[in-house]
Amino acid sequence: QVQLVESGGGSVQPGGSSRLSCAASGSFFSITAMAWYRQAPGKQRELVASIPSGGKTDYADFVKGRFTISRDNAKNTVHLQMNSLEPEGTAVYYCNARYIQRGYSYTAWGQGTQVTVSS
């Protein structure tokens, strides 16, 4: 089982930057992909960015060119650098990991971290 713990977030002014981090721990064979999702009030959870192990990153259209996802496979951590934040970016951001344990694939979620973009 994988546990994900997020850090970072908080309040940011429009146009500002913030960095989210997520650390995975627990018992698993390998983590195949990590991602960040977000959920704004009254809206569905949506994918922000994903990064498979050794693969190509993928971004939602609404963050392309402003957000960067990165991963440290040795430390089982994933980061999301968010620049040029907009008020529409206000949401709870969740870390997500897909991992292999005993030959089966599972998905884990972090508890979420609030990002508020407001002047």
mmCIF file of N, CA and C in Angstrom:
data_model
loop_
_atom_site.group_PDB
_atom_site.id
_atom_site.type_symbol
_atom_site.label_atom_id
_atom_site.label_comp_id
_atom_site.label_asym_id
_atom_site.label_seq_id
_atom_site.Cartn_x
_atom_site.Cartn_y
_atom_site.Cartn_z
ATOM 1 N N GLN A 1 0.848 -1.196 0.000
ATOM 2 C CA GLN A 1 0.000 0.000 0.000
ATOM 3 C C GLN A 1 0.882 1.244 0.000
ATOM 4 N N VAL A 2 0.469 2.266 -0.750
ATOM 5 C CA VAL A 2 1.227 3.508 -0.854
ATOM 6 C C VAL A 2 0.497 4.624 -0.127
ATOM 7 N N GLN A 3 1.250 5.380 0.644
ATOM 8 C CA GLN A 3 0.716 6.589 1.259
ATOM 9 C C GLN A 3 1.362 7.794 0.589
ATOM 10 N N LEU A 4 0.548 8.782 0.287
ATOM 11 C CA LEU A 4 1.023 9.995 -0.356
ATOM 12 C C LEU A 4 0.790 11.179 0.578
ATOM 13 N N VAL A 5 1.839 11.969 0.765
ATOM 14 C CA VAL A 5 1.742 13.147 1.621
ATOM 15 C C VAL A 5 2.146 14.368 0.816
ATOM 16 N N GLU A 6 1.213 15.311 0.689
ATOM 17 C CA GLU A 6 1.480 16.527 -0.066
ATOM 18 C C GLU A 6 1.954 17.635 0.863
ATOM 19 N N SER A 7 2.697 18.562 0.293
ATOM 20 C CA SER A 7 3.114 19.758 1.017
ATOM 21 C C SER A 7 3.141 20.919 0.036
ATOM 22 N N GLY A 8 3.164 22.121 0.580
ATOM 23 C CA GLY A 8 3.131 23.307 -0.260
ATOM 24 C C GLY A 8 1.711 23.837 -0.341
ATOM 25 N N GLY A 9 1.479 24.705 -1.271
ATOM 26 C CA GLY A 9 0.163 25.309 -1.403
ATOM 27 C C GLY A 9 0.037 26.530 -0.523
ATOM 28 N N GLY A 10 -1.200 26.910 -0.214
ATOM 29 C CA GLY A 10 -1.456 28.097 0.576
ATOM 30 C C GLY A 10 -2.046 29.195 -0.291
ATOM 31 N N SER A 11 -1.874 30.418 0.159
ATOM 32 C CA SER A 11 -2.437 31.572 -0.547
ATOM 33 C C SER A 11 -1.379 32.232 -1.427
ATOM 34 N N VAL A 12 -1.786 32.558 -2.632
ATOM 35 C CA VAL A 12 -0.887 33.173 -3.605
ATOM 36 C C VAL A 12 -1.643 34.288 -4.325
ATOM 37 N N GLN A 13 -0.948 35.345 -4.649
ATOM 38 C CA GLN A 13 -1.558 36.428 -5.414
ATOM 39 C C GLN A 13 -1.597 36.059 -6.893
ATOM 40 N N PRO A 14 -2.558 36.583 -7.631
ATOM 41 C CA PRO A 14 -2.603 36.332 -9.080
ATOM 42 C C PRO A 14 -1.278 36.731 -9.729
ATOM 43 N N GLY A 15 -0.817 35.846 -10.603
ATOM 44 C CA GLY A 15 0.468 36.066 -11.241
ATOM 45 C C GLY A 15 1.633 35.493 -10.477
ATOM 46 N N GLY A 16 1.384 35.025 -9.272
ATOM 47 C CA GLY A 16 2.445 34.485 -8.436
ATOM 48 C C GLY A 16 2.729 33.024 -8.721
ATOM 49 N N SER A 17 3.632 32.480 -7.920
ATOM 50 C CA SER A 17 4.070 31.097 -8.101
ATOM 51 C C SER A 17 3.918 30.314 -6.808
ATOM 52 N N SER A 18 3.822 29.013 -6.966
ATOM 53 C CA SER A 18 3.767 28.121 -5.818
ATOM 54 C C SER A 18 4.284 26.765 -6.258
ATOM 55 N N ARG A 19 4.808 26.036 -5.299
ATOM 56 C CA ARG A 19 5.359 24.713 -5.602
ATOM 57 C C ARG A 19 4.749 23.690 -4.675
ATOM 58 N N LEU A 20 4.214 22.649 -5.260
ATOM 59 C CA LEU A 20 3.652 21.549 -4.497
ATOM 60 C C LEU A 20 4.589 20.351 -4.559
ATOM 61 N N SER A 21 4.645 19.629 -3.478
ATOM 62 C CA SER A 21 5.451 18.409 -3.433
ATOM 63 C C SER A 21 4.620 17.274 -2.869
ATOM 64 N N CYS A 22 4.987 16.074 -3.276
ATOM 65 C CA CYS A 22 4.271 14.887 -2.804
ATOM 66 C C CYS A 22 5.297 13.768 -2.632
ATOM 67 N N ALA A 23 5.271 13.146 -1.472
ATOM 68 C CA ALA A 23 6.183 12.050 -1.190
ATOM 69 C C ALA A 23 5.394 10.767 -0.995
ATOM 70 N N ALA A 24 5.854 9.720 -1.647
ATOM 71 C CA ALA A 24 5.208 8.414 -1.538
ATOM 72 C C ALA A 24 6.003 7.513 -0.607
ATOM 73 N N SER A 25 5.299 6.791 0.202
ATOM 74 C CA SER A 25 5.944 5.835 1.094
ATOM 75 C C SER A 25 5.055 4.609 1.230
ATOM 76 N N GLY A 26 5.626 3.546 1.793
ATOM 77 C CA GLY A 26 4.839 2.337 1.998
ATOM 78 C C GLY A 26 5.441 1.154 1.298
ATOM 79 N N SER A 27 4.637 0.145 1.085
ATOM 80 C CA SER A 27 5.087 -1.095 0.487
ATOM 81 C C SER A 27 4.572 -1.196 -0.945
ATOM 82 N N PHE A 28 5.493 -1.265 -1.886
ATOM 83 C CA PHE A 28 5.095 -1.406 -3.279
ATOM 84 C C PHE A 28 6.293 -1.891 -4.082
ATOM 85 N N PHE A 29 6.007 -2.458 -5.246
ATOM 86 C CA PHE A 29 7.088 -2.908 -6.116
ATOM 87 C C PHE A 29 7.641 -1.746 -6.923
ATOM 88 N N SER A 30 6.744 -0.982 -7.524
ATOM 89 C CA SER A 30 7.176 0.181 -8.302
ATOM 90 C C SER A 30 6.001 1.135 -8.488
ATOM 91 N N ILE A 31 6.340 2.382 -8.662
ATOM 92 C CA ILE A 31 5.343 3.393 -8.995
ATOM 93 C C ILE A 31 5.452 3.645 -10.497
ATOM 94 N N THR A 32 4.393 3.404 -11.206
ATOM 95 C CA THR A 32 4.443 3.521 -12.660
ATOM 96 C C THR A 32 4.168 4.936 -13.147
ATOM 97 N N ALA A 33 3.356 5.667 -12.432
ATOM 98 C CA ALA A 33 3.037 7.028 -12.854
ATOM 99 C C ALA A 33 2.608 7.844 -11.650
ATOM 100 N N MET A 34 2.900 9.134 -11.721
ATOM 101 C CA MET A 34 2.442 10.061 -10.701
ATOM 102 C C MET A 34 1.787 11.244 -11.386
ATOM 103 N N ALA A 35 0.874 11.872 -10.688
ATOM 104 C CA ALA A 35 0.123 12.956 -11.313
ATOM 105 C C ALA A 35 -0.406 13.910 -10.256
ATOM 106 N N TRP A 36 -0.835 15.052 -10.719
ATOM 107 C CA TRP A 36 -1.536 16.030 -9.888
ATOM 108 C C TRP A 36 -2.914 16.273 -10.491
ATOM 109 N N TYR A 37 -3.904 16.256 -9.635
ATOM 110 C CA TYR A 37 -5.271 16.602 -9.986
ATOM 111 C C TYR A 37 -5.677 17.806 -9.140
ATOM 112 N N ARG A 38 -6.768 18.426 -9.529
ATOM 113 C CA ARG A 38 -7.303 19.500 -8.710
ATOM 114 C C ARG A 38 -8.829 19.463 -8.737
ATOM 115 N N GLN A 39 -9.402 19.982 -7.674
ATOM 116 C CA GLN A 39 -10.851 20.055 -7.584
ATOM 117 C C GLN A 39 -11.245 21.399 -7.007
ATOM 118 N N ALA A 40 -11.896 22.188 -7.824
ATOM 119 C CA ALA A 40 -12.393 23.494 -7.391
ATOM 120 C C ALA A 40 -13.780 23.323 -6.769
ATOM 121 N N PRO A 41 -14.191 24.262 -5.943
ATOM 122 C CA PRO A 41 -15.516 24.161 -5.307
ATOM 123 C C PRO A 41 -16.629 24.008 -6.338
ATOM 124 N N GLY A 42 -17.452 22.996 -6.139
ATOM 125 C CA GLY A 42 -18.586 22.768 -7.028
ATOM 126 C C GLY A 42 -18.240 22.139 -8.361
ATOM 127 N N LYS A 43 -16.985 21.752 -8.539
ATOM 128 C CA LYS A 43 -16.566 21.168 -9.813
ATOM 129 C C LYS A 43 -15.995 19.774 -9.599
ATOM 130 N N GLN A 44 -15.884 19.041 -10.709
ATOM 131 C CA GLN A 44 -15.312 17.707 -10.638
ATOM 132 C C GLN A 44 -13.793 17.773 -10.560
ATOM 133 N N ARG A 45 -13.217 16.731 -10.026
ATOM 134 C CA ARG A 45 -11.769 16.638 -9.984
ATOM 135 C C ARG A 45 -11.251 16.484 -11.412
ATOM 136 N N GLU A 46 -10.163 17.192 -11.734
ATOM 137 C CA GLU A 46 -9.622 17.153 -13.084
ATOM 138 C C GLU A 46 -8.115 16.989 -13.055
ATOM 139 N N LEU A 47 -7.597 16.369 -14.095
ATOM 140 C CA LEU A 47 -6.167 16.147 -14.217
ATOM 141 C C LEU A 47 -5.466 17.458 -14.538
ATOM 142 N N VAL A 48 -4.377 17.716 -13.834
ATOM 143 C CA VAL A 48 -3.553 18.897 -14.095
ATOM 144 C C VAL A 48 -2.322 18.504 -14.901
ATOM 145 N N ALA A 49 -1.608 17.505 -14.421
ATOM 146 C CA ALA A 49 -0.382 17.071 -15.093
ATOM 147 C C ALA A 49 -0.044 15.665 -14.635
ATOM 148 N N SER A 50 0.632 14.930 -15.504
ATOM 149 C CA SER A 50 1.040 13.569 -15.151
ATOM 150 C C SER A 50 2.440 13.304 -15.670
ATOM 151 N N ILE A 51 3.105 12.336 -15.011
ATOM 152 C CA ILE A 51 4.463 11.983 -15.415
ATOM 153 C C ILE A 51 4.682 10.509 -15.126
ATOM 154 N N PRO A 52 4.788 9.694 -16.167
ATOM 155 C CA PRO A 52 5.069 8.280 -15.959
ATOM 156 C C PRO A 52 6.558 8.094 -15.682
ATOM 157 N N SER A 53 6.926 6.959 -15.159
ATOM 158 C CA SER A 53 8.335 6.730 -14.880
ATOM 159 C C SER A 53 9.077 6.633 -16.205
ATOM 160 N N GLY A 54 10.013 7.552 -16.417
ATOM 161 C CA GLY A 54 10.816 7.551 -17.626
ATOM 162 C C GLY A 54 10.079 7.926 -18.887
ATOM 163 N N GLY A 55 8.877 8.465 -18.765
ATOM 164 C CA GLY A 55 8.090 8.766 -19.949
ATOM 165 C C GLY A 55 7.853 10.240 -20.152
ATOM 166 N N LYS A 56 6.962 10.530 -21.057
ATOM 167 C CA LYS A 56 6.682 11.902 -21.444
ATOM 168 C C LYS A 56 5.636 12.520 -20.519
ATOM 169 N N THR A 57 5.865 13.748 -20.120
ATOM 170 C CA THR A 57 4.912 14.449 -19.280
ATOM 171 C C THR A 57 3.699 14.875 -20.098
ATOM 172 N N ASP A 58 2.597 15.059 -19.398
ATOM 173 C CA ASP A 58 1.368 15.480 -20.053
ATOM 174 C C ASP A 58 0.701 16.541 -19.202
ATOM 175 N N TYR A 59 0.148 17.560 -19.847
ATOM 176 C CA TYR A 59 -0.456 18.674 -19.131
ATOM 177 C C TYR A 59 -1.858 18.960 -19.662
ATOM 178 N N ALA A 60 -2.703 19.411 -18.767
ATOM 179 C CA ALA A 60 -4.002 19.916 -19.201
ATOM 180 C C ALA A 60 -3.781 21.204 -19.978
ATOM 181 N N ASP A 61 -4.629 21.452 -20.944
ATOM 182 C CA ASP A 61 -4.463 22.646 -21.776
ATOM 183 C C ASP A 61 -4.433 23.925 -20.950
ATOM 184 N N PHE A 62 -5.178 23.960 -19.855
ATOM 185 C CA PHE A 62 -5.282 25.202 -19.088
ATOM 186 C C PHE A 62 -4.037 25.515 -18.256
ATOM 187 N N VAL A 63 -3.045 24.621 -18.235
ATOM 188 C CA VAL A 63 -1.809 24.914 -17.501
ATOM 189 C C VAL A 63 -0.556 24.852 -18.367
ATOM 190 N N LYS A 64 -0.717 24.496 -19.625
ATOM 191 C CA LYS A 64 0.453 24.372 -20.495
ATOM 192 C C LYS A 64 1.234 25.676 -20.566
ATOM 193 N N GLY A 65 2.533 25.558 -20.377
ATOM 194 C CA GLY A 65 3.405 26.720 -20.420
ATOM 195 C C GLY A 65 3.538 27.444 -19.092
ATOM 196 N N ARG A 66 2.694 27.069 -18.115
ATOM 197 C CA ARG A 66 2.756 27.746 -16.811
ATOM 198 C C ARG A 66 3.149 26.795 -15.689
ATOM 199 N N PHE A 67 2.759 25.548 -15.790
ATOM 200 C CA PHE A 67 3.048 24.557 -14.749
ATOM 201 C C PHE A 67 4.085 23.559 -15.263
ATOM 202 N N THR A 68 4.891 23.062 -14.341
ATOM 203 C CA THR A 68 5.873 22.029 -14.678
ATOM 204 C C THR A 68 5.818 20.924 -13.644
ATOM 205 N N ILE A 69 5.646 19.704 -14.109
ATOM 206 C CA ILE A 69 5.672 18.553 -13.217
ATOM 207 C C ILE A 69 7.025 17.874 -13.335
ATOM 208 N N SER A 70 7.554 17.459 -12.193
ATOM 209 C CA SER A 70 8.843 16.771 -12.194
ATOM 210 C C SER A 70 8.797 15.655 -11.164
ATOM 211 N N ARG A 71 9.728 14.737 -11.307
ATOM 212 C CA ARG A 71 9.664 13.544 -10.471
ATOM 213 C C ARG A 71 11.071 13.086 -10.130
ATOM 214 N N ASP A 72 11.249 12.625 -8.913
ATOM 215 C CA ASP A 72 12.502 12.020 -8.481
ATOM 216 C C ASP A 72 12.192 10.557 -8.182
ATOM 217 N N ASN A 73 12.529 9.674 -9.102
ATOM 218 C CA ASN A 73 12.186 8.255 -8.938
ATOM 219 C C ASN A 73 12.911 7.624 -7.745
ATOM 220 N N ALA A 74 14.130 8.080 -7.489
ATOM 221 C CA ALA A 74 14.899 7.512 -6.382
ATOM 222 C C ALA A 74 14.257 7.845 -5.032
ATOM 223 N N LYS A 75 13.646 9.010 -4.955
ATOM 224 C CA LYS A 75 13.033 9.450 -3.693
ATOM 225 C C LYS A 75 11.521 9.254 -3.685
ATOM 226 N N ASN A 76 10.965 8.784 -4.787
ATOM 227 C CA ASN A 76 9.511 8.595 -4.905
ATOM 228 C C ASN A 76 8.748 9.882 -4.582
ATOM 229 N N THR A 77 9.218 10.954 -5.171
ATOM 230 C CA THR A 77 8.560 12.238 -4.968
ATOM 231 C C THR A 77 8.162 12.835 -6.321
ATOM 232 N N VAL A 78 7.144 13.658 -6.278
ATOM 233 C CA VAL A 78 6.708 14.383 -7.464
ATOM 234 C C VAL A 78 6.426 15.823 -7.060
ATOM 235 N N HIS A 79 6.756 16.741 -7.952
ATOM 236 C CA HIS A 79 6.584 18.154 -7.658
ATOM 237 C C HIS A 79 5.763 18.814 -8.754
ATOM 238 N N LEU A 80 5.106 19.897 -8.391
ATOM 239 C CA LEU A 80 4.377 20.686 -9.375
ATOM 240 C C LEU A 80 4.745 22.145 -9.156
ATOM 241 N N GLN A 81 5.493 22.690 -10.087
ATOM 242 C CA GLN A 81 5.837 24.103 -10.053
ATOM 243 C C GLN A 81 4.756 24.863 -10.813
ATOM 244 N N MET A 82 4.100 25.771 -10.132
ATOM 245 C CA MET A 82 3.004 26.515 -10.728
ATOM 246 C C MET A 82 3.388 27.985 -10.828
ATOM 247 N N ASN A 83 3.422 28.495 -12.031
ATOM 248 C CA ASN A 83 3.743 29.901 -12.281
ATOM 249 C C ASN A 83 2.556 30.598 -12.908
ATOM 250 N N SER A 84 2.578 31.913 -12.852
ATOM 251 C CA SER A 84 1.501 32.723 -13.445
ATOM 252 C C SER A 84 0.131 32.219 -13.011
ATOM 253 N N LEU A 85 -0.020 32.036 -11.733
ATOM 254 C CA LEU A 85 -1.274 31.502 -11.219
ATOM 255 C C LEU A 85 -2.420 32.491 -11.421
ATOM 256 N N GLU A 86 -3.572 31.926 -11.710
ATOM 257 C CA GLU A 86 -4.783 32.704 -11.944
ATOM 258 C C GLU A 86 -5.824 32.358 -10.877
ATOM 259 N N PRO A 87 -6.758 33.254 -10.613
ATOM 260 C CA PRO A 87 -7.797 32.947 -9.613
ATOM 261 C C PRO A 87 -8.531 31.634 -9.899
ATOM 262 N N GLU A 88 -8.633 31.292 -11.189
ATOM 263 C CA GLU A 88 -9.293 30.032 -11.558
ATOM 264 C C GLU A 88 -8.500 28.815 -11.082
ATOM 265 N N GLY A 89 -7.282 29.039 -10.669
ATOM 266 C CA GLY A 89 -6.459 27.950 -10.150
ATOM 267 C C GLY A 89 -6.741 27.615 -8.698
ATOM 268 N N THR A 90 -7.626 28.357 -8.075
ATOM 269 C CA THR A 90 -8.004 28.072 -6.700
ATOM 270 C C THR A 90 -8.714 26.724 -6.626
ATOM 271 N N ALA A 91 -8.129 25.824 -5.849
ATOM 272 C CA ALA A 91 -8.663 24.467 -5.779
ATOM 273 C C ALA A 91 -7.883 23.680 -4.738
ATOM 274 N N VAL A 92 -8.393 22.507 -4.436
ATOM 275 C CA VAL A 92 -7.621 21.544 -3.657
ATOM 276 C C VAL A 92 -6.856 20.688 -4.667
ATOM 277 N N TYR A 93 -5.564 20.613 -4.487
ATOM 278 C CA TYR A 93 -4.712 19.857 -5.391
ATOM 279 C C TYR A 93 -4.361 18.519 -4.751
ATOM 280 N N TYR A 94 -4.543 17.455 -5.527
ATOM 281 C CA TYR A 94 -4.328 16.103 -5.033
ATOM 282 C C TYR A 94 -3.197 15.418 -5.784
ATOM 283 N N CYS A 95 -2.363 14.753 -5.043
ATOM 284 C CA CYS A 95 -1.333 13.915 -5.621
ATOM 285 C C CYS A 95 -1.928 12.535 -5.900
ATOM 286 N N ASN A 96 -1.511 11.945 -7.000
ATOM 287 C CA ASN A 96 -2.022 10.635 -7.411
ATOM 288 C C ASN A 96 -0.851 9.765 -7.845
ATOM 289 N N ALA A 97 -0.925 8.492 -7.498
ATOM 290 C CA ALA A 97 0.123 7.561 -7.927
ATOM 291 C C ALA A 97 -0.496 6.239 -8.335
ATOM 292 N N ARG A 98 0.001 5.705 -9.422
ATOM 293 C CA ARG A 98 -0.363 4.336 -9.814
ATOM 294 C C ARG A 98 0.858 3.456 -9.542
ATOM 295 N N TYR A 99 0.626 2.364 -8.855
ATOM 296 C CA TYR A 99 1.753 1.534 -8.446
ATOM 297 C C TYR A 99 1.414 0.056 -8.590
ATOM 298 N N ILE A 100 2.491 -0.710 -8.599
ATOM 299 C CA ILE A 100 2.388 -2.162 -8.732
ATOM 300 C C ILE A 100 2.758 -2.802 -7.396
ATOM 301 N N GLN A 101 1.926 -3.704 -6.945
ATOM 302 C CA GLN A 101 2.207 -4.460 -5.728
ATOM 303 C C GLN A 101 1.724 -5.886 -5.940
ATOM 304 N N ARG A 102 2.638 -6.832 -5.777
ATOM 305 C CA ARG A 102 2.317 -8.252 -5.933
ATOM 306 C C ARG A 102 1.630 -8.530 -7.268
ATOM 307 N N GLY A 103 2.092 -7.861 -8.321
ATOM 308 C CA GLY A 103 1.591 -8.128 -9.654
ATOM 309 C C GLY A 103 0.302 -7.425 -10.041
ATOM 310 N N TYR A 104 -0.237 -6.643 -9.129
ATOM 311 C CA TYR A 104 -1.478 -5.924 -9.410
ATOM 312 C C TYR A 104 -1.231 -4.417 -9.403
ATOM 313 N N SER A 105 -2.064 -3.705 -10.171
ATOM 314 C CA SER A 105 -1.958 -2.265 -10.262
ATOM 315 C C SER A 105 -2.982 -1.608 -9.347
ATOM 316 N N TYR A 106 -2.544 -0.600 -8.614
ATOM 317 C CA TYR A 106 -3.407 0.126 -7.693
ATOM 318 C C TYR A 106 -3.236 1.625 -7.907
ATOM 319 N N THR A 107 -4.180 2.365 -7.347
ATOM 320 C CA THR A 107 -4.113 3.822 -7.382
ATOM 321 C C THR A 107 -4.212 4.367 -5.969
ATOM 322 N N ALA A 108 -3.358 5.333 -5.669
ATOM 323 C CA ALA A 108 -3.376 5.977 -4.363
ATOM 324 C C ALA A 108 -3.588 7.477 -4.539
ATOM 325 N N TRP A 109 -4.201 8.073 -3.542
ATOM 326 C CA TRP A 109 -4.452 9.515 -3.531
ATOM 327 C C TRP A 109 -3.907 10.124 -2.240
ATOM 328 N N GLY A 110 -3.410 11.350 -2.357
ATOM 329 C CA GLY A 110 -3.050 12.097 -1.174
ATOM 330 C C GLY A 110 -4.283 12.753 -0.566
ATOM 331 N N GLN A 111 -4.082 13.418 0.557
ATOM 332 C CA GLN A 111 -5.205 14.023 1.263
ATOM 333 C C GLN A 111 -5.608 15.361 0.651
ATOM 334 N N GLY A 112 -4.760 15.909 -0.203
ATOM 335 C CA GLY A 112 -5.066 17.176 -0.855
ATOM 336 C C GLY A 112 -4.462 18.355 -0.122
ATOM 337 N N THR A 113 -4.105 19.375 -0.872
ATOM 338 C CA THR A 113 -3.571 20.598 -0.298
ATOM 339 C C THR A 113 -4.255 21.789 -0.993
ATOM 340 N N GLN A 114 -4.660 22.751 -0.205
ATOM 341 C CA GLN A 114 -5.420 23.882 -0.735
ATOM 342 C C GLN A 114 -4.481 24.914 -1.353
ATOM 343 N N VAL A 115 -4.851 25.370 -2.542
ATOM 344 C CA VAL A 115 -4.179 26.491 -3.188
ATOM 345 C C VAL A 115 -5.244 27.553 -3.447
ATOM 346 N N THR A 116 -5.018 28.742 -2.920
ATOM 347 C CA THR A 116 -5.961 29.839 -3.093
ATOM 348 C C THR A 116 -5.247 30.980 -3.802
ATOM 349 N N VAL A 117 -5.775 31.376 -4.945
ATOM 350 C CA VAL A 117 -5.187 32.453 -5.721
ATOM 351 C C VAL A 117 -6.117 33.661 -5.635
ATOM 352 N N SER A 118 -5.664 34.644 -4.904
ATOM 353 C CA SER A 118 -6.523 35.806 -4.655
ATOM 354 C C SER A 118 -5.671 36.996 -4.270
ATOM 355 N N SER A 119 -6.168 38.170 -4.650
ATOM 356 C CA SER A 119 -5.480 39.397 -4.261
ATOM 357 C C SER A 119 -6.052 39.930 -2.949
#
